[in-house]
Amino acid sequence: MTGTTVAEVTAELAALEDPKTRAINEKHGDDHGVNLGKLRAVAKRLKTQQELARELWETGDTAAKLLALLICRPKAFERAELDKMLREARTPKVHDWLVGYVVKKNPHAEELRLAWFTDPDPVVASAGWALTTERVAKQPGGLDLAGLLDLIESDMKDAPDRLQWAMNHCLAQIGIEHAGLRARAIAIGERLEVLKDYPTPPNCTSPFAPVWITEMVRRQG
């Protein structure tokens, strides 16, 4: 699918728009009505097209941005470009896909992690925490894990929703991956009670850190 235009792609996305899907997505803060399975099918057909991805992102349309993140070349973005994109990614799904599918694979990921971690914008800071959680799991060397627990203990309870969620994930990951800090991580979770009453579907693990940590450690045997 070389030579595909933005107009053709956005018309295809518009044709996939479904009011019921939009209503469900809007409950989670996502302003689009395209089924993600169908969106991925479009991406699979288009394959990697970096310039088309950039043009789709610039439309500002949420479905187009999600598609852009699926067909882009993650390593091709400059640091400043990714910083700008993150600050434009105001819906949860675009934010999560940008960090998870693109920034994590980019050579500037660590620089951005450090820059975003202390950003005054809590949504931007949540991306810094998400990248930190990735390092806790895969490359903890050089991280001050006890210091992270100190920050979580002091700041998580009153943090805005998306930042709180990211900090809670980091808390759980420290407890899951690092046995020496597990008791403290569980104790922090029990004391703060963040997401303790979060509605969790059957057969899903609660995001309440003490339950999450205990269950994942049990599964790891």
Tab-separated table of C-alpha atoms in Angstrom, residues 4-17 22 25 30-36 38-40 42-43 46-47 49-72 77 85 88-89 91 93-95 97-98 101-102:
chain	number	residue	atom	x	y	z
A	4	THR	CA	-1.750	5.876	0.081
A	5	THR	CA	-2.950	9.380	0.885
A	6	VAL	CA	-4.094	10.779	4.202
A	7	ALA	CA	-7.476	11.571	2.643
A	8	GLU	CA	-7.964	7.938	1.628
A	9	VAL	CA	-7.037	6.638	5.053
A	10	THR	CA	-9.153	9.136	6.987
A	11	ALA	CA	-12.118	8.347	4.737
A	12	GLU	CA	-11.645	4.653	5.495
A	13	LEU	CA	-11.486	5.384	9.234
A	14	ALA	CA	-14.628	7.519	8.991
A	15	ALA	CA	-16.428	4.604	7.330
A	16	LEU	CA	-15.406	2.348	10.246
A	17	GLU	CA	-16.838	4.763	12.836
A	22	ARG	CA	-17.657	5.516	20.402
A	25	ASN	CA	-14.647	4.514	24.301
A	30	ASP	CA	-11.205	8.176	24.197
A	31	ASP	CA	-13.007	10.226	21.537
A	32	HIS	CA	-13.242	7.808	18.602
A	33	GLY	CA	-15.568	5.069	17.444
A	34	VAL	CA	-13.305	2.714	15.478
A	35	ASN	CA	-13.052	-0.877	16.680
A	36	LEU	CA	-9.390	-1.486	17.542
A	38	LYS	CA	-10.454	-3.220	12.574
A	39	LEU	CA	-7.920	-0.428	13.129
A	40	ARG	CA	-5.144	-3.002	13.473
A	42	VAL	CA	-5.924	-1.389	8.415
A	43	ALA	CA	-2.446	-0.985	9.912
A	46	LEU	CA	-0.674	-0.395	5.205
A	47	LYS	CA	2.519	-1.801	6.779
A	49	GLN	CA	4.940	4.087	6.389
A	50	GLN	CA	6.724	6.715	8.446
A	51	GLU	CA	5.729	9.805	6.469
A	52	LEU	CA	2.096	8.735	6.242
A	53	ALA	CA	2.196	8.142	10.003
A	54	ARG	CA	3.441	11.688	10.589
A	55	GLU	CA	0.712	13.107	8.339
A	56	LEU	CA	-1.986	11.066	10.084
A	57	TRP	CA	-0.784	12.294	13.456
A	58	GLU	CA	-0.983	15.899	12.290
A	59	THR	CA	-4.701	15.532	11.470
A	60	GLY	CA	-5.430	15.625	15.208
A	61	ASP	CA	-8.035	12.872	14.831
A	62	THR	CA	-7.761	10.248	17.571
A	63	ALA	CA	-8.338	7.202	15.344
A	64	ALA	CA	-5.815	8.585	12.823
A	65	LYS	CA	-3.281	9.103	15.617
A	66	LEU	CA	-3.747	5.523	16.837
A	67	LEU	CA	-3.240	4.237	13.301
A	68	ALA	CA	-0.147	6.443	12.953
A	69	LEU	CA	1.366	4.786	16.015
A	70	LEU	CA	0.832	1.352	14.467
A	71	ILE	CA	2.427	2.121	11.090
A	72	CYS	CA	5.275	4.398	12.169
A	77	PHE	CA	11.555	9.996	15.743
A	85	MET	CA	3.683	14.262	20.416
A	88	GLU	CA	-0.497	16.453	22.124
A	89	ALA	CA	-1.637	12.976	23.224
A	91	THR	CA	-6.609	10.840	25.290
A	93	LYS	CA	-5.316	5.264	24.480
A	94	VAL	CA	-3.172	7.558	22.308
A	95	HIS	CA	-0.982	8.335	25.319
A	97	TRP	CA	0.162	3.505	22.685
A	98	LEU	CA	2.636	6.328	22.109
A	101	TYR	CA	4.606	1.143	21.125
A	102	VAL	CA	6.897	4.012	20.151
